Amino acid sequence: MANVAAYNRKVSGLLKKHGLVTDEQSKALSEKAQKEGLLVGTLAVGEDLIDEATLLGLVSEDSQVPPLDLDKMRVDMDGLIEQNKGNPPMTEEMAKFYCVLPLAMVGDYLTIAVANPYDVVMLDDIKITAGKQLLTVVSTERAINKAIELTYHAKEQEVQSFMENVGNDGEELTVTEKKDEEEEHDDGLEAQGEDSPAVKVVKTLIMQAIQKGASDIHIEPFEKRVRVRYRVDGVLHEVFNPPKRLEKAMVSRIKIMTDTMNIAEHGKPQDGRFQVKIGGRAVDFRVNSLPTVHGEKVCMRILDKGNLAGSLETLNFEPEVLKIVQRCIDAPYGMVLVTGPTGSGKSTTLYSCLRAVMTVEDNVTTVEEPVEYEIEGLNQVHVNIKRGLTFGAALRAILRQDPDTVMIGEIRDQETIEIAVKAALTGHLVLSTLHTNDASSTISRIKDMGIEPFLIGSTVLCVLAQRLGRRLCKNCKAPMTPEEMPSREQLLEVGYRPQEIEGLVLHKPVGCSLCSAGYKGRFAMVECLEMNDKLRAIIVKGGSAIDIRACAITNNMVTLRRAGLMNALRGVTSVEEVMRHTVGEEVGKEEKPAEKKAAEIPAA
């Protein structure tokens, strides 16, 4: 601090005036302060003669400057720099020299915290240097010095805090897949070793994401900052803002960990994968980089085998849906299709179906891009388009391998669907996924891909449309009070049936230390369209998706909204969560029009 003599005289007098120290103690404090160039108030607090709050009150009352507890606030230095046309209102060196801290700025007025409000020369110097009118508040030397470190080194402090808060319980994270030695690297990051900041941050991000049960990690560069978000239970949460200077090193580190990505290439998207071992289990990561305006955005999808369902029963489908699925996968031939957006659990459902049909007597083969989970007992083929191994080429080869069951990761083109239909017609059970919004529109999608309607009716056994909703936390969920419950009209509008409304009690999210905003974990909402003679007749006659849906609803098809509402009725989730994933299609309002439309279609 600059001139402290006036401050020490004032504070010594205040301590004696209020009887807080004896003459001997006051003399000893003054001598020590003069000898070591320290503040009398700081020495008095350090020797437990007074507490910090008392010192702050004394100085504030005497100087007529309002007090401020800096321990209870954080200064937005980025905001101050932006307000001050890209420059900090004062440098870190100046703040430390005078023991002051800039707090806020409005127009030409700068608010600062000072430990010595009596030093008018210091205040004039700051006023001239900053070019602002000053508004002062008083704090303590300790609090200001601590706040200076937090304010001017916020990113470093955030990185350190983030890394310290990941308790790995002695678990070590090891990367088990590396880049080929032949590939060139542009910055020699391997030589930085495990102690480089980028390596430590990436390792910490991966460990924390696995511990939180995240499904994706997003590293997003912006002009002045980098944002890291985790997708937990289907919802993105911002968790960290690493320093902008670490961005390129972090991206390069992730590329080095993969098997195919080139760190010298920044102008085009790249894909790769790697595997880590933590806590005795292997976790696979699929990595994609995307060039953006301010750098490369990286998305890492986490494929944890520990989260893979073991059997169909563990998926918690509606009982009637589970019966249909089991009946269809027990069939000797035909197609079972699962639809839904990315991340809706389609692969998990297919793998569970495969587990149900896997026996020593059956030859089960999959063709995927990429192979998401490696499972013992499955013959899994990884599509490689660059080498000519497309879905179509792989399927043709597989059909010459005497298969019983074939799983196709995704049907994307006409060639693939044609081979899949031929396989289903020639005595094979085919499981696959399609990207459609609901079960009935899947039939129209297959027709648009060039398959004759009579072949669709002959091969498709059932279509599942799937979404993943968030479960209410079992620890904190609470029943709605009568005042919070939706009205009868609202419940009917949502899709509940009149007989279900009487005595209905819905639950709401609350939030606790064990969950995220009242939700923890996810469950599957599944719409199941099972083929029957009426539906086949509609398909062969060229009926639309609306016709197919109308007929299916009259035959008691469980729709997406209905599956969600039943889970809300059982207290598994909230109605708001069901509404977030489904559209207004529902049973209470649409059964009558569906019956009428179905009646207009000739029976088989």
XYZ file of C-alpha atoms in Angstrom, residues 184-398:
215
model
C 1.933 -35.756 -38.278
C 1.228 -33.296 -35.472
C 1.673 -29.580 -35.697
C 2.451 -28.552 -32.156
C 4.012 -31.502 -30.365
C 1.400 -31.615 -27.625
C 2.396 -35.175 -26.735
C 5.644 -33.773 -25.387
C 3.770 -31.575 -22.932
C 3.053 -34.609 -20.777
C 0.373 -35.108 -18.183
C 1.278 -31.876 -16.357
C 0.259 -29.434 -19.105
C -2.882 -27.374 -18.303
C -4.750 -28.561 -21.417
C -4.125 -32.230 -20.604
C -5.261 -31.749 -16.996
C -8.415 -29.854 -17.973
C -9.443 -32.410 -20.623
C -8.835 -35.273 -18.197
C -10.901 -33.533 -15.535
C -13.747 -32.810 -17.974
C -13.916 -36.462 -18.976
C -13.808 -37.771 -15.409
C -16.488 -35.372 -14.168
C -18.757 -36.122 -17.143
C -18.557 -39.864 -16.437
C -19.219 -39.309 -12.732
C -22.261 -37.124 -13.470
C -23.671 -39.691 -15.908
C -23.501 -37.272 -18.860
C -24.227 -38.543 -22.362
C -22.392 -35.756 -24.228
C -19.686 -33.145 -23.666
C -19.827 -29.935 -25.732
C -16.795 -27.613 -25.965
C -17.960 -24.433 -27.681
C -15.650 -21.523 -28.641
C -16.910 -17.933 -28.739
C -15.148 -14.644 -29.396
C -13.972 -14.003 -25.848
C -14.742 -17.191 -23.962
C -15.090 -20.950 -24.177
C -18.151 -22.756 -22.845
C -18.280 -26.370 -21.703
C -21.662 -28.047 -21.329
C -22.714 -31.555 -20.303
C -25.916 -33.227 -21.458
C -27.330 -34.951 -18.391
C -30.695 -36.739 -18.641
C -31.216 -35.188 -22.061
C -30.735 -31.562 -20.935
C -27.613 -29.432 -21.458
C -26.019 -27.796 -18.397
C -23.197 -25.253 -18.486
C -20.472 -26.450 -16.130
C -17.254 -24.637 -16.924
C -15.649 -21.705 -18.777
C -11.966 -22.493 -19.366
C -9.603 -19.649 -20.364
C -9.773 -18.749 -24.060
C -6.015 -19.307 -24.333
C -6.506 -23.028 -23.559
C -9.059 -23.583 -26.324
C -6.747 -24.708 -29.146
C -4.602 -26.822 -26.838
C -7.701 -28.592 -25.457
C -9.034 -29.349 -28.946
C -5.615 -30.616 -30.062
C -5.335 -32.792 -26.970
C -8.704 -34.414 -27.689
C -7.728 -35.024 -31.322
C -4.488 -36.677 -30.221
C -6.469 -39.053 -27.995
C -8.537 -40.292 -30.946
C -7.601 -42.854 -33.562
C -8.211 -40.882 -36.776
C -8.378 -37.098 -36.239
C -5.652 -34.827 -37.642
C -4.670 -31.919 -35.359
C -3.131 -30.053 -38.294
C -6.567 -29.791 -39.955
C -8.827 -27.035 -38.616
C -11.001 -26.175 -41.606
C -13.232 -29.217 -42.008
C -15.283 -31.505 -39.739
C -13.558 -34.604 -38.410
C -14.666 -37.752 -36.602
C -12.783 -40.003 -34.221
C -13.122 -42.168 -31.164
C -11.140 -43.223 -28.125
C -11.621 -45.328 -25.044
C -10.764 -44.574 -21.429
C -10.616 -46.870 -18.432
C -11.827 -45.541 -15.112
C -12.721 -47.457 -12.002
C -12.056 -50.781 -13.708
C -14.540 -50.211 -16.556
C -14.054 -49.133 -20.160
C -15.930 -46.112 -21.507
C -15.998 -45.305 -25.238
C -16.078 -41.773 -26.630
C -17.196 -40.729 -30.119
C -15.688 -37.362 -31.066
C -16.737 -34.874 -33.734
C -15.149 -31.496 -34.487
C -16.937 -28.717 -36.368
C -15.256 -25.501 -37.615
C -17.137 -22.399 -36.368
C -16.539 -18.659 -36.635
C -14.423 -18.511 -33.471
C -12.740 -21.930 -33.495
C -13.503 -25.635 -33.558
C -16.537 -26.871 -31.637
C -16.004 -30.352 -30.237
C -18.757 -32.767 -29.224
C -17.887 -35.980 -27.398
C -20.608 -38.632 -27.067
C -20.087 -40.913 -24.089
C -20.883 -44.594 -24.607
C -20.749 -46.225 -21.183
C -21.478 -49.947 -21.275
C -22.519 -49.691 -17.649
C -25.590 -47.746 -18.818
C -26.572 -50.343 -21.432
C -29.769 -52.172 -20.561
C -29.358 -55.893 -20.041
C -32.802 -57.126 -21.023
C -36.119 -55.887 -22.367
C -37.643 -55.982 -18.888
C -35.150 -53.396 -17.613
C -36.392 -50.862 -20.202
C -39.667 -50.481 -18.246
C -41.917 -50.401 -21.317
C -45.664 -50.370 -20.838
C -46.802 -54.006 -20.254
C -48.798 -54.177 -23.490
C -45.859 -52.723 -25.476
C -43.444 -55.221 -23.937
C -45.725 -58.127 -24.929
C -45.869 -56.907 -28.541
C -42.080 -56.492 -28.770
C -41.422 -59.941 -27.299
C -43.970 -61.472 -29.655
C -42.365 -59.803 -32.695
C -38.734 -60.665 -31.903
C -39.800 -64.285 -31.300
C -41.062 -64.405 -34.912
C -38.826 -66.399 -37.308
C -38.704 -63.581 -39.888
C -39.852 -60.016 -40.504
C -38.775 -56.468 -39.598
C -38.843 -54.690 -36.233
C -38.147 -50.968 -36.589
C -37.329 -48.376 -33.908
C -37.699 -44.678 -34.736
C -36.905 -41.446 -32.972
C -34.447 -38.531 -32.882
C -30.760 -38.803 -32.035
C -30.263 -39.688 -28.378
C -33.721 -41.200 -27.867
C -32.414 -44.625 -26.828
C -32.974 -46.472 -30.113
C -29.641 -48.324 -29.938
C -30.270 -49.363 -26.334
C -33.635 -50.837 -27.317
C -32.137 -52.720 -30.271
C -29.288 -54.132 -28.194
C -31.793 -55.281 -25.583
C -33.779 -57.027 -28.326
C -30.589 -58.702 -29.558
C -29.796 -59.939 -26.049
C -33.266 -61.477 -25.943
C -32.744 -63.438 -29.187
C -29.059 -64.357 -28.720
C -28.566 -68.077 -28.241
C -25.867 -70.572 -29.151
C -28.143 -71.906 -31.882
C -28.616 -68.522 -33.621
C -26.208 -66.591 -35.846
C -26.705 -62.905 -34.916
C -24.870 -60.225 -36.936
C -24.968 -56.424 -36.816
C -23.840 -53.754 -39.278
C -23.317 -50.331 -37.679
C -21.672 -46.952 -38.252
C -19.976 -46.892 -35.859
C -20.227 -49.916 -33.577
C -21.440 -48.188 -30.411
C -21.134 -51.056 -27.926
C -19.006 -54.151 -28.407
C -20.953 -57.129 -27.035
C -19.591 -60.631 -26.573
C -21.412 -63.141 -28.778
C -22.413 -60.676 -31.526
C -20.759 -60.566 -34.937
C -20.458 -56.806 -35.356
C -19.469 -55.123 -38.635
C -18.162 -51.532 -38.683
C -19.177 -49.671 -41.868
C -16.242 -47.963 -43.634
C -17.477 -45.966 -46.618
C -13.947 -44.834 -47.614
C -12.995 -48.466 -48.181
C -16.223 -49.356 -49.963
C -17.843 -51.119 -46.997
C -21.269 -49.481 -47.111
C -24.422 -50.686 -45.372
C -25.545 -52.281 -48.640
C -22.231 -54.052 -49.293
C -22.035 -55.291 -45.709
C -25.628 -56.571 -45.797
C -25.081 -58.471 -49.022
C -22.044 -60.162 -47.485
C -23.884 -60.886 -44.229
